[in-house]
PDB file of C-alpha atoms in Angstrom:
ATOM      1  CA  UNK A   1     212.747 -36.783 175.506  1.00 89.00           C
ATOM      2  CA  UNK A   2     213.078 -33.508 177.082  1.00 93.00           C
ATOM      3  CA  UNK A   3     216.760 -32.926 178.179  1.00 95.00           C
ATOM      4  CA  UNK A   4     216.689 -30.773 181.805  1.00 95.00           C
ATOM      5  CA  UNK A   5     219.766 -29.417 183.086  1.00 97.00           C
ATOM      6  CA  UNK A   6     220.474 -27.910 186.469  1.00 96.00           C
ATOM      7  CA  UNK A   7     222.222 -24.707 187.093  1.00 96.00           C
ATOM      8  CA  UNK A   8     223.853 -24.698 190.700  1.00 93.00           C
ATOM      9  CA  UNK A   9     225.950 -22.529 192.440  1.00 91.00           C
ATOM     10  CA  UNK A  10     226.341 -20.402 196.177  1.00 87.00           C
ATOM     11  CA  UNK A  11     224.175 -17.700 196.846  1.00 80.00           C
ATOM     12  CA  UNK A  12     225.258 -14.661 194.248  1.00 79.00           C
ATOM     13  CA  UNK A  13     227.578 -17.027 192.186  1.00 87.00           C
ATOM     14  CA  UNK A  14     225.913 -15.383 188.801  1.00 88.00           C
ATOM     15  CA  UNK A  15     223.754 -18.109 187.925  1.00 91.00           C
ATOM     16  CA  UNK A  16     220.924 -15.576 186.300  1.00 88.00           C
ATOM     17  CA  UNK A  17     223.690 -13.799 184.322  1.00 89.00           C
ATOM     18  CA  UNK A  18     224.728 -17.302 182.556  1.00 95.00           C
ATOM     19  CA  UNK A  19     221.773 -18.390 181.981  1.00 94.00           C
ATOM     20  CA  UNK A  20     220.544 -15.194 179.797  1.00 93.00           C
ATOM     21  CA  UNK A  21     223.569 -16.441 177.890  1.00 95.00           C
ATOM     22  CA  UNK A  22     223.107 -20.066 177.432  1.00 96.00           C
ATOM     23  CA  UNK A  23     219.703 -19.772 177.144  1.00 95.00           C
ATOM     24  CA  UNK A  24     219.995 -16.683 174.225  1.00 95.00           C
ATOM     25  CA  UNK A  25     222.858 -19.753 172.781  1.00 96.00           C
ATOM     26  CA  UNK A  26     219.729 -23.081 172.779  1.00 96.00           C
ATOM     27  CA  UNK A  27     217.161 -20.153 171.288  1.00 95.00           C
ATOM     28  CA  UNK A  28     219.088 -18.914 168.368  1.00 95.00           C
ATOM     29  CA  UNK A  29     220.563 -23.211 167.740  1.00 94.00           C
ATOM     30  CA  UNK A  30     215.898 -23.261 167.379  1.00 95.00           C
ATOM     31  CA  UNK A  31     215.785 -25.057 170.965  1.00 95.00           C
ATOM     32  CA  UNK A  32     212.401 -24.834 172.526  1.00 96.00           C
ATOM     33  CA  UNK A  33     213.014 -24.080 176.399  1.00 95.00           C
ATOM     34  CA  UNK A  34     211.274 -23.541 179.489  1.00 94.00           C
ATOM     35  CA  UNK A  35     213.095 -21.971 182.500  1.00 93.00           C
ATOM     36  CA  UNK A  36     212.404 -22.629 186.153  1.00 90.00           C
ATOM     37  CA  UNK A  37     213.147 -20.517 188.693  1.00 85.00           C
ATOM     38  CA  UNK A  38     213.274 -21.093 192.346  1.00 77.00           C
ATOM     39  CA  UNK A  39     213.198 -18.144 195.013  1.00 62.00           C
ATOM     40  CA  UNK A  40     211.907 -18.101 198.667  1.00 54.00           C
ATOM     41  CA  UNK A  41     209.435 -15.647 198.012  1.00 50.00           C
ATOM     42  CA  UNK A  42     206.786 -14.565 195.787  1.00 47.00           C
ATOM     43  CA  UNK A  43     208.544 -11.807 194.313  1.00 51.00           C
ATOM     44  CA  UNK A  44     211.500 -13.686 192.240  1.00 59.00           C
ATOM     45  CA  UNK A  45     214.170 -11.100 191.125  1.00 60.00           C
ATOM     46  CA  UNK A  46     216.116 -13.190 188.795  1.00 64.00           C
ATOM     47  CA  UNK A  47     212.611 -14.079 187.147  1.00 61.00           C
ATOM     48  CA  UNK A  48     212.434 -10.396 185.803  1.00 64.00           C
ATOM     49  CA  UNK A  49     216.125 -10.061 185.195  1.00 63.00           C
ATOM     50  CA  UNK A  50     215.255 -12.988 182.592  1.00 73.00           C
ATOM     51  CA  UNK A  51     211.944 -11.243 180.875  1.00 71.00           C
ATOM     52  CA  UNK A  52     213.497  -9.937 177.835  1.00 74.00           C
ATOM     53  CA  UNK A  53     214.243 -14.018 177.042  1.00 81.00           C
ATOM     54  CA  UNK A  54     210.354 -14.800 176.878  1.00 76.00           C
ATOM     55  CA  UNK A  55     209.114 -15.513 173.645  1.00 84.00           C
ATOM     56  CA  UNK A  56     207.767 -18.314 171.444  1.00 87.00           C
ATOM     57  CA  UNK A  57     211.193 -20.718 172.085  1.00 91.00           C
ATOM     58  CA  UNK A  58     211.344 -19.491 175.413  1.00 92.00           C
ATOM     59  CA  UNK A  59     208.888 -19.259 178.652  1.00 90.00           C
ATOM     60  CA  UNK A  60     209.784 -18.633 182.203  1.00 88.00           C
ATOM     61  CA  UNK A  61     207.887 -20.832 185.106  1.00 86.00           C
ATOM     62  CA  UNK A  62     208.189 -20.027 188.973  1.00 83.00           C
ATOM     63  CA  UNK A  63     208.605 -22.635 192.041  1.00 80.00           C
ATOM     64  CA  UNK A  64     208.194 -20.765 195.717  1.00 69.00           C
ATOM     65  CA  UNK A  65     210.085 -22.502 198.601  1.00 60.00           C
ATOM     66  CA  UNK A  66     210.776 -21.496 201.647  1.00 56.00           C
ATOM     67  CA  UNK A  67     208.185 -23.947 203.670  1.00 60.00           C
ATOM     68  CA  UNK A  68     210.301 -26.926 203.772  1.00 65.00           C
ATOM     69  CA  UNK A  69     211.929 -29.155 201.398  1.00 71.00           C
ATOM     70  CA  UNK A  70     209.336 -32.091 200.974  1.00 77.00           C
ATOM     71  CA  UNK A  71     207.006 -29.227 200.010  1.00 77.00           C
ATOM     72  CA  UNK A  72     209.255 -27.526 197.413  1.00 76.00           C
ATOM     73  CA  UNK A  73     209.961 -31.350 196.343  1.00 82.00           C
ATOM     74  CA  UNK A  74     206.047 -31.975 195.533  1.00 86.00           C
ATOM     75  CA  UNK A  75     205.763 -28.283 193.938  1.00 86.00           C
ATOM     76  CA  UNK A  76     208.841 -28.868 191.428  1.00 87.00           C
ATOM     77  CA  UNK A  77     207.313 -32.658 190.755  1.00 89.00           C
ATOM     78  CA  UNK A  78     203.910 -31.096 190.191  1.00 89.00           C
ATOM     79  CA  UNK A  79     205.577 -28.427 187.751  1.00 90.00           C
ATOM     80  CA  UNK A  80     207.503 -30.666 185.648  1.00 91.00           C
ATOM     81  CA  UNK A  81     204.245 -32.841 184.937  1.00 91.00           C
ATOM     82  CA  UNK A  82     202.099 -29.866 183.618  1.00 89.00           C
ATOM     83  CA  UNK A  83     205.043 -28.982 181.158  1.00 89.00           C
ATOM     84  CA  UNK A  84     205.192 -32.161 179.905  1.00 82.00           C
ATOM     85  CA  UNK A  85     203.088 -31.833 177.118  1.00 83.00           C
ATOM     86  CA  UNK A  86     204.063 -28.536 175.968  1.00 88.00           C
ATOM     87  CA  UNK A  87     206.885 -29.174 173.356  1.00 91.00           C
ATOM     88  CA  UNK A  88     209.800 -28.126 175.261  1.00 94.00           C
ATOM     89  CA  UNK A  89     213.244 -29.582 173.943  1.00 95.00           C
ATOM     90  CA  UNK A  90     215.290 -28.173 177.183  1.00 96.00           C
ATOM     91  CA  UNK A  91     214.177 -27.242 180.596  1.00 96.00           C
ATOM     92  CA  UNK A  92     216.481 -25.375 182.527  1.00 95.00           C
ATOM     93  CA  UNK A  93     216.458 -25.051 186.288  1.00 93.00           C
ATOM     94  CA  UNK A  94     218.150 -22.522 188.079  1.00 90.00           C
ATOM     95  CA  UNK A  95     217.443 -23.325 191.964  1.00 84.00           C
ATOM     96  CA  UNK A  96     217.927 -20.959 195.121  1.00 74.00           C
ATOM     97  CA  UNK A  97     221.701 -20.503 196.049  1.00 67.00           C
ATOM     98  CA  UNK A  98     220.880 -23.386 198.806  1.00 71.00           C
ATOM     99  CA  UNK A  99     219.619 -26.714 197.416  1.00 77.00           C
ATOM    100  CA  UNK A 100     220.088 -29.883 198.019  1.00 79.00           C
ATOM    101  CA  UNK A 101     220.886 -31.699 194.399  1.00 82.00           C
ATOM    102  CA  UNK A 102     219.647 -34.804 195.424  1.00 83.00           C
ATOM    103  CA  UNK A 103     215.806 -33.426 194.993  1.00 83.00           C
ATOM    104  CA  UNK A 104     216.863 -32.751 191.616  1.00 88.00           C
ATOM    105  CA  UNK A 105     217.952 -36.306 190.755  1.00 88.00           C
ATOM    106  CA  UNK A 106     214.822 -38.125 192.857  1.00 88.00           C
ATOM    107  CA  UNK A 107     212.053 -36.072 191.175  1.00 89.00           C
ATOM    108  CA  UNK A 108     213.484 -36.793 187.551  1.00 89.00           C
ATOM    109  CA  UNK A 109     213.385 -40.433 188.523  1.00 87.00           C
ATOM    110  CA  UNK A 110     210.165 -40.496 189.360  1.00 86.00           C
ATOM    111  CA  UNK A 111     207.080 -41.707 187.488  1.00 87.00           C
ATOM    112  CA  UNK A 112     205.724 -40.544 184.645  1.00 91.00           C
ATOM    113  CA  UNK A 113     208.889 -37.791 184.683  1.00 91.00           C
ATOM    114  CA  UNK A 114     211.304 -40.863 184.129  1.00 90.00           C
ATOM    115  CA  UNK A 115     209.728 -41.680 180.619  1.00 91.00           C
ATOM    116  CA  UNK A 116     209.622 -37.841 179.648  1.00 93.00           C
ATOM    117  CA  UNK A 117     212.896 -35.999 181.128  1.00 94.00           C
ATOM    118  CA  UNK A 118     216.289 -37.059 180.535  1.00 94.00           C
ATOM    119  CA  UNK A 119     219.193 -35.159 182.421  1.00 94.00           C
ATOM    120  CA  UNK A 120     221.033 -33.137 180.620  1.00 95.00           C
ATOM    121  CA  UNK A 121     224.084 -31.218 182.182  1.00 96.00           C
ATOM    122  CA  UNK A 122     224.433 -30.215 185.921  1.00 96.00           C
ATOM    123  CA  UNK A 123     226.632 -27.071 185.341  1.00 97.00           C
ATOM    124  CA  UNK A 124     227.826 -25.006 188.883  1.00 97.00           C
ATOM    125  CA  UNK A 125     228.788 -21.507 188.901  1.00 96.00           C
ATOM    126  CA  UNK A 126     231.973 -20.830 190.519  1.00 96.00           C
ATOM    127  CA  UNK A 127     232.364 -17.023 192.009  1.00 92.00           C
ATOM    128  CA  UNK A 128     235.858 -16.468 191.237  1.00 92.00           C
ATOM    129  CA  UNK A 129     236.143 -13.071 193.815  1.00 85.00           C
ATOM    130  CA  UNK A 130     234.558 -14.472 196.320  1.00 84.00           C
ATOM    131  CA  UNK A 131     234.727 -18.391 196.785  1.00 90.00           C
ATOM    132  CA  UNK A 132     237.757 -18.690 198.995  1.00 90.00           C
ATOM    133  CA  UNK A 133     236.628 -16.168 201.512  1.00 86.00           C
ATOM    134  CA  UNK A 134     233.644 -18.477 202.483  1.00 87.00           C
ATOM    135  CA  UNK A 135     233.755 -20.247 205.790  1.00 85.00           C
ATOM    136  CA  UNK A 136     232.167 -22.978 207.852  1.00 86.00           C
ATOM    137  CA  UNK A 137     228.219 -23.469 206.829  1.00 86.00           C
ATOM    138  CA  UNK A 138     228.789 -21.475 204.079  1.00 86.00           C
ATOM    139  CA  UNK A 139     231.605 -23.125 202.641  1.00 91.00           C
ATOM    140  CA  UNK A 140     229.603 -26.928 203.251  1.00 92.00           C
ATOM    141  CA  UNK A 141     226.989 -25.185 200.852  1.00 90.00           C
ATOM    142  CA  UNK A 142     229.308 -24.139 198.322  1.00 92.00           C
ATOM    143  CA  UNK A 143     230.888 -27.899 198.101  1.00 94.00           C
ATOM    144  CA  UNK A 144     227.024 -29.122 197.945  1.00 92.00           C
ATOM    145  CA  UNK A 145     226.178 -26.789 195.461  1.00 91.00           C
ATOM    146  CA  UNK A 146     229.099 -28.212 193.389  1.00 94.00           C
ATOM    147  CA  UNK A 147     229.373 -31.778 194.156  1.00 94.00           C
ATOM    148  CA  UNK A 148     227.714 -32.965 191.003  1.00 94.00           C
ATOM    149  CA  UNK A 149     228.612 -30.963 188.482  1.00 96.00           C
ATOM    150  CA  UNK A 150     230.213 -31.948 185.141  1.00 97.00           C
ATOM    151  CA  UNK A 151     231.461 -28.683 184.464  1.00 97.00           C
ATOM    152  CA  UNK A 152     232.318 -25.666 186.840  1.00 98.00           C
ATOM    153  CA  UNK A 153     232.649 -22.116 185.247  1.00 98.00           C
ATOM    154  CA  UNK A 154     234.001 -19.274 187.415  1.00 97.00           C
ATOM    155  CA  UNK A 155     232.450 -16.306 187.077  1.00 93.00           C
ATOM    156  CA  UNK A 156     233.407 -12.438 188.323  1.00 88.00           C
ATOM    157  CA  UNK A 157     237.077 -12.958 187.490  1.00 88.00           C
ATOM    158  CA  UNK A 158     239.485 -10.073 187.385  1.00 86.00           C
ATOM    159  CA  UNK A 159     242.923  -9.202 185.878  1.00 86.00           C
ATOM    160  CA  UNK A 160     244.549 -10.840 188.850  1.00 89.00           C
ATOM    161  CA  UNK A 161     242.385 -14.015 189.161  1.00 92.00           C
ATOM    162  CA  UNK A 162     244.380 -17.081 190.222  1.00 96.00           C
ATOM    163  CA  UNK A 163     242.386 -19.832 188.677  1.00 96.00           C
ATOM    164  CA  UNK A 164     244.413 -22.641 189.615  1.00 97.00           C
ATOM    165  CA  UNK A 165     244.594 -21.529 193.577  1.00 97.00           C
ATOM    166  CA  UNK A 166     240.645 -21.945 193.162  1.00 97.00           C
ATOM    167  CA  UNK A 167     240.912 -24.976 191.815  1.00 97.00           C
ATOM    168  CA  UNK A 168     242.871 -26.158 194.442  1.00 97.00           C
ATOM    169  CA  UNK A 169     240.741 -24.592 197.354  1.00 97.00           C
ATOM    170  CA  UNK A 170     237.543 -26.503 195.495  1.00 97.00           C
ATOM    171  CA  UNK A 171     239.610 -29.875 195.599  1.00 98.00           C
ATOM    172  CA  UNK A 172     240.473 -29.093 199.169  1.00 97.00           C
ATOM    173  CA  UNK A 173     237.130 -28.366 200.102  1.00 97.00           C
ATOM    174  CA  UNK A 174     235.696 -31.094 198.540  1.00 97.00           C
ATOM    175  CA  UNK A 175     238.088 -33.447 200.345  1.00 97.00           C
ATOM    176  CA  UNK A 176     237.803 -31.590 204.061  1.00 96.00           C
ATOM    177  CA  UNK A 177     233.911 -32.473 203.708  1.00 95.00           C
ATOM    178  CA  UNK A 178     234.587 -36.088 202.412  1.00 96.00           C
ATOM    179  CA  UNK A 179     233.054 -35.615 199.313  1.00 96.00           C
ATOM    180  CA  UNK A 180     234.098 -37.601 196.207  1.00 94.00           C
ATOM    181  CA  UNK A 181     234.068 -35.240 193.431  1.00 96.00           C
ATOM    182  CA  UNK A 182     237.411 -33.477 192.337  1.00 97.00           C
ATOM    183  CA  UNK A 183     237.873 -30.757 189.255  1.00 97.00           C
ATOM    184  CA  UNK A 184     240.720 -30.297 186.663  1.00 97.00           C
ATOM    185  CA  UNK A 185     241.138 -26.647 185.889  1.00 96.00           C
ATOM    186  CA  UNK A 186     241.758 -27.950 182.124  1.00 94.00           C
ATOM    187  CA  UNK A 187     239.510 -30.614 181.397  1.00 96.00           C
ATOM    188  CA  UNK A 188     236.470 -29.519 183.769  1.00 97.00           C
ATOM    189  CA  UNK A 189     236.750 -25.740 184.274  1.00 97.00           C
ATOM    190  CA  UNK A 190     235.358 -23.266 182.073  1.00 97.00           C
ATOM    191  CA  UNK A 191     237.372 -19.836 183.279  1.00 96.00           C
ATOM    192  CA  UNK A 192     236.333 -16.826 181.066  1.00 92.00           C
ATOM    193  CA  UNK A 193     233.785 -14.042 180.981  1.00 92.00           C
ATOM    194  CA  UNK A 194     229.805 -15.027 180.021  1.00 93.00           C
ATOM    195  CA  UNK A 195     229.876 -12.776 177.121  1.00 91.00           C
ATOM    196  CA  UNK A 196     233.163 -14.066 176.093  1.00 94.00           C
ATOM    197  CA  UNK A 197     231.629 -17.859 175.956  1.00 95.00           C
ATOM    198  CA  UNK A 198     231.986 -19.273 172.197  1.00 96.00           C
ATOM    199  CA  UNK A 199     229.569 -21.817 170.860  1.00 95.00           C
ATOM    200  CA  UNK A 200     232.692 -24.333 170.773  1.00 96.00           C
ATOM    201  CA  UNK A 201     232.331 -23.191 174.773  1.00 97.00           C
ATOM    202  CA  UNK A 202     228.575 -23.513 174.717  1.00 97.00           C
ATOM    203  CA  UNK A 203     228.752 -27.157 172.932  1.00 97.00           C
ATOM    204  CA  UNK A 204     230.728 -28.268 176.096  1.00 96.00           C
ATOM    205  CA  UNK A 205     228.418 -27.419 178.238  1.00 97.00           C
ATOM    206  CA  UNK A 206     225.437 -28.744 176.945  1.00 96.00           C
ATOM    207  CA  UNK A 207     227.187 -32.015 176.612  1.00 96.00           C
ATOM    208  CA  UNK A 208     229.196 -31.983 180.383  1.00 96.00           C
ATOM    209  CA  UNK A 209     226.843 -34.165 181.798  1.00 96.00           C
ATOM    210  CA  UNK A 210     227.170 -34.866 185.517  1.00 96.00           C
ATOM    211  CA  UNK A 211     228.956 -36.508 188.262  1.00 93.00           C
ATOM    212  CA  UNK A 212     227.882 -39.197 191.089  1.00 88.00           C
ATOM    213  CA  UNK A 213     229.533 -37.848 194.341  1.00 89.00           C
ATOM    214  CA  UNK A 214     228.922 -38.641 197.766  1.00 90.00           C
ATOM    215  CA  UNK A 215     229.443 -36.656 200.612  1.00 92.00           C
ATOM    216  CA  UNK A 216     228.161 -36.722 204.401  1.00 93.00           C
ATOM    217  CA  UNK A 217     225.053 -34.848 204.928  1.00 88.00           C
ATOM    218  CA  UNK A 218     225.040 -32.031 207.403  1.00 85.00           C
ATOM    219  CA  UNK A 219     221.672 -31.036 209.007  1.00 78.00           C
ATOM    220  CA  UNK A 220     220.765 -27.513 207.818  1.00 72.00           C
ATOM    221  CA  UNK A 221     218.228 -25.578 209.176  1.00 67.00           C
ATOM    222  CA  UNK A 222     216.309 -23.811 206.468  1.00 61.00           C
ATOM    223  CA  UNK A 223     215.467 -20.588 208.945  1.00 65.00           C
ATOM    224  CA  UNK A 224     220.140 -20.236 208.852  1.00 73.00           C
ATOM    225  CA  UNK A 225     219.225 -18.766 205.677  1.00 74.00           C
ATOM    226  CA  UNK A 226     216.043 -17.017 205.352  1.00 74.00           C
ATOM    227  CA  UNK A 227     215.938 -13.785 203.309  1.00 80.00           C
ATOM    228  CA  UNK A 228     214.437 -10.559 203.987  1.00 86.00           C
ATOM    229  CA  UNK A 229     212.430  -8.568 201.433  1.00 85.00           C
ATOM    230  CA  UNK A 230     211.555  -4.969 201.107  1.00 89.00           C
ATOM    231  CA  UNK A 231     208.904  -3.576 199.037  1.00 87.00           C
ATOM    232  CA  UNK A 232     208.578  -0.227 197.032  1.00 89.00           C
ATOM    233  CA  UNK A 233     212.049   0.866 198.083  1.00 90.00           C
ATOM    234  CA  UNK A 234     212.632   4.386 197.750  1.00 92.00           C
ATOM    235  CA  UNK A 235     215.952   6.018 198.227  1.00 92.00           C
ATOM    236  CA  UNK A 236     218.704   8.294 197.137  1.00 91.00           C
ATOM    237  CA  UNK A 237     221.372   6.299 194.875  1.00 88.00           C
ATOM    238  CA  UNK A 238     224.143   7.458 196.884  1.00 90.00           C
ATOM    239  CA  UNK A 239     222.153   5.793 199.743  1.00 91.00           C
ATOM    240  CA  UNK A 240     221.688   2.469 197.993  1.00 89.00           C
ATOM    241  CA  UNK A 241     225.149   1.877 197.526  1.00 89.00           C
ATOM    242  CA  UNK A 242     226.234   3.292 201.286  1.00 92.00           C
ATOM    243  CA  UNK A 243     223.341   0.628 202.582  1.00 93.00           C
ATOM    244  CA  UNK A 244     224.326  -2.225 200.754  1.00 92.00           C
ATOM    245  CA  UNK A 245     228.558  -1.782 201.397  1.00 92.00           C
ATOM    246  CA  UNK A 246     227.900  -1.186 205.248  1.00 95.00           C
ATOM    247  CA  UNK A 247     225.938  -4.833 205.499  1.00 95.00           C
ATOM    248  CA  UNK A 248     228.664  -6.645 204.375  1.00 93.00           C
ATOM    249  CA  UNK A 249     231.110  -5.421 207.214  1.00 92.00           C
ATOM    250  CA  UNK A 250     228.423  -4.584 209.666  1.00 94.00           C
ATOM    251  CA  UNK A 251     228.704  -8.046 212.152  1.00 92.00           C
ATOM    252  CA  UNK A 252     225.428  -6.578 213.726  1.00 95.00           C
ATOM    253  CA  UNK A 253     223.246  -7.741 210.973  1.00 94.00           C
ATOM    254  CA  UNK A 254     224.638 -11.193 210.262  1.00 92.00           C
ATOM    255  CA  UNK A 255     226.560 -12.775 207.559  1.00 89.00           C
ATOM    256  CA  UNK A 256     225.147 -10.233 204.841  1.00 90.00           C
ATOM    257  CA  UNK A 257     226.336 -12.510 201.168  1.00 86.00           C
ATOM    258  CA  UNK A 258     223.945 -10.903 198.714  1.00 85.00           C
ATOM    259  CA  UNK A 259     221.868  -7.725 197.892  1.00 90.00           C
ATOM    260  CA  UNK A 260     219.549  -7.783 195.176  1.00 87.00           C
ATOM    261  CA  UNK A 261     216.697  -6.234 193.235  1.00 86.00           C
ATOM    262  CA  UNK A 262     214.641  -2.539 192.168  1.00 88.00           C
ATOM    263  CA  UNK A 263     214.965   1.191 193.831  1.00 91.00           C
ATOM    264  CA  UNK A 264     213.128   3.586 192.843  1.00 90.00           C
ATOM    265  CA  UNK A 265     215.522   6.740 193.260  1.00 87.00           C
ATOM    266  CA  UNK A 266     215.157  10.664 194.019  1.00 83.00           C
ATOM    267  CA  UNK A 267     214.463  11.476 190.646  1.00 84.00           C
ATOM    268  CA  UNK A 268     211.900   8.923 189.985  1.00 84.00           C
ATOM    269  CA  UNK A 269     214.171   6.695 188.156  1.00 89.00           C
ATOM    270  CA  UNK A 270     215.108   3.130 188.503  1.00 90.00           C
ATOM    271  CA  UNK A 271     217.964   0.811 189.661  1.00 89.00           C
ATOM    272  CA  UNK A 272     218.847  -2.441 189.736  1.00 87.00           C
ATOM    273  CA  UNK A 273     221.418  -3.384 192.366  1.00 89.00           C
ATOM    274  CA  UNK A 274     223.009  -6.644 192.086  1.00 85.00           C
ATOM    275  CA  UNK A 275     225.836  -6.686 195.004  1.00 88.00           C
ATOM    276  CA  UNK A 276     227.969  -9.168 196.826  1.00 84.00           C
ATOM    277  CA  UNK A 277     230.860  -8.307 199.736  1.00 83.00           C
ATOM    278  CA  UNK A 278     233.309  -8.376 196.364  1.00 78.00           C
ATOM    279  CA  UNK A 279     231.306  -5.662 194.296  1.00 82.00           C
ATOM    280  CA  UNK A 280     228.604  -3.654 194.349  1.00 88.00           C
ATOM    281  CA  UNK A 281     226.969  -3.146 190.959  1.00 86.00           C
ATOM    282  CA  UNK A 282     223.778  -0.540 190.276  1.00 87.00           C
ATOM    283  CA  UNK A 283     222.910   0.327 187.024  1.00 86.00           C
ATOM    284  CA  UNK A 284     219.733   1.726 185.515  1.00 88.00           C
ATOM    285  CA  UNK A 285     217.123  -0.354 184.830  1.00 80.00           C
ATOM    286  CA  UNK A 286     213.011  -0.664 184.120  1.00 77.00           C
ATOM    287  CA  UNK A 287     211.208  -2.951 186.023  1.00 69.00           C
ATOM    288  CA  UNK A 288     207.470  -3.681 187.656  1.00 63.00           C
ATOM    289  CA  UNK A 289     208.465  -3.389 190.932  1.00 76.00           C
ATOM    290  CA  UNK A 290     210.679  -2.111 193.364  1.00 84.00           C
ATOM    291  CA  UNK A 291     211.740  -4.583 195.989  1.00 84.00           C
ATOM    292  CA  UNK A 292     214.906  -5.571 197.193  1.00 88.00           C
ATOM    293  CA  UNK A 293     216.146  -9.139 198.964  1.00 86.00           C
ATOM    294  CA  UNK A 294     218.789  -9.405 201.597  1.00 90.00           C
ATOM    295  CA  UNK A 295     219.842 -12.847 201.596  1.00 85.00           C
ATOM    296  CA  UNK A 296     222.564 -14.085 204.404  1.00 85.00           C
ATOM    297  CA  UNK A 297     223.653 -16.396 207.175  1.00 85.00           C
ATOM    298  CA  UNK A 298     221.514 -15.499 211.028  1.00 87.00           C
ATOM    299  CA  UNK A 299     220.035 -12.166 209.592  1.00 91.00           C
ATOM    300  CA  UNK A 300     219.448 -10.162 211.973  1.00 93.00           C
ATOM    301  CA  UNK A 301     215.879  -9.024 211.080  1.00 91.00           C
ATOM    302  CA  UNK A 302     215.142  -6.507 213.686  1.00 92.00           C
ATOM    303  CA  UNK A 303     218.811  -4.972 212.934  1.00 95.00           C
ATOM    304  CA  UNK A 304     218.267  -4.384 209.044  1.00 94.00           C
ATOM    305  CA  UNK A 305     214.588  -3.743 209.582  1.00 93.00           C
ATOM    306  CA  UNK A 306     215.818  -0.554 211.121  1.00 93.00           C
ATOM    307  CA  UNK A 307     217.716   0.335 208.162  1.00 93.00           C
ATOM    308  CA  UNK A 308     215.369   0.373 205.768  1.00 91.00           C
ATOM    309  CA  UNK A 309     212.761   1.301 207.547  1.00 88.00           C
ATOM    310  CA  UNK A 310     212.221   4.768 206.383  1.00 89.00           C
ATOM    311  CA  UNK A 311     212.477   4.080 202.879  1.00 91.00           C
ATOM    312  CA  UNK A 312     210.260   1.269 202.127  1.00 86.00           C
ATOM    313  CA  UNK A 313     207.607  -0.958 203.282  1.00 69.00           C
ATOM    314  CA  UNK A 314     208.927  -4.019 205.373  1.00 65.00           C
ATOM    315  CA  UNK A 315     208.185  -7.798 205.172  1.00 56.00           C
ATOM    316  CA  UNK A 316     210.567 -10.854 206.226  1.00 49.00           C
ATOM    317  CA  UNK A 317     209.366 -14.661 205.856  1.00 47.00           C
TER     318      UNK A 317
END
């Protein structure tokens, strides 16, 4: 049977960065893998970032979301059926940062998938820099993203990161939302940079499994977290940084959680931006598209469109 892993985590936690390291380890072990990316729109930034993994032992697939959970569930099931006879030893699922893990289990328990696929590990990436700032709906969604995880992996740590305090916050959050899951810092959590993960760490991740958690479900409207897309983006590098920084502090924009994508700057070169409130990274890159995605809660489309209108095409779901 084909092992299938789910890599969860709230928006901007670093799932794609982790998957790059995890996939390299699996490929070096001789596994033939497929990575399934889920995103809201037809342009998947994370899929572009994984392109260098493509090869005889690694394939990338995509499922487009944004039109309801049932439609997405059908596409997920159809995708897995189409891949069932492709000779993969492992499939890695990277869902969007807003995802109900029940879909993952429900689909895999369906015929004929339950005869082809075996659930491997559910791994949750936890942003050590931002997690303790989450509130209200975002905090509930964070809880739901990590509730099934066999292992938590802390990302974006600094020299001052208090892993014990973050673990305590996680367990208090679980308790407050009536979730049965609890995590032990020594047993259930790996807290080190992704590029410092050892073979022993990855073997623990591969064998982590998952936990069967329960919690009261809250009704979350999809439109509450719909992203904004900006195509053919061209602007000075300083302006890119300035806009990204201001969006996180601007209440008129809604609650911006992440800014990511590719931008052409004034000298014709291209930069990747990957920004959260805690950290803004702008690095040189070569991509086939210039596109930015703004992800957040209750985004004010007209207001943000006004900020970007002089630098790109404006497209929103």
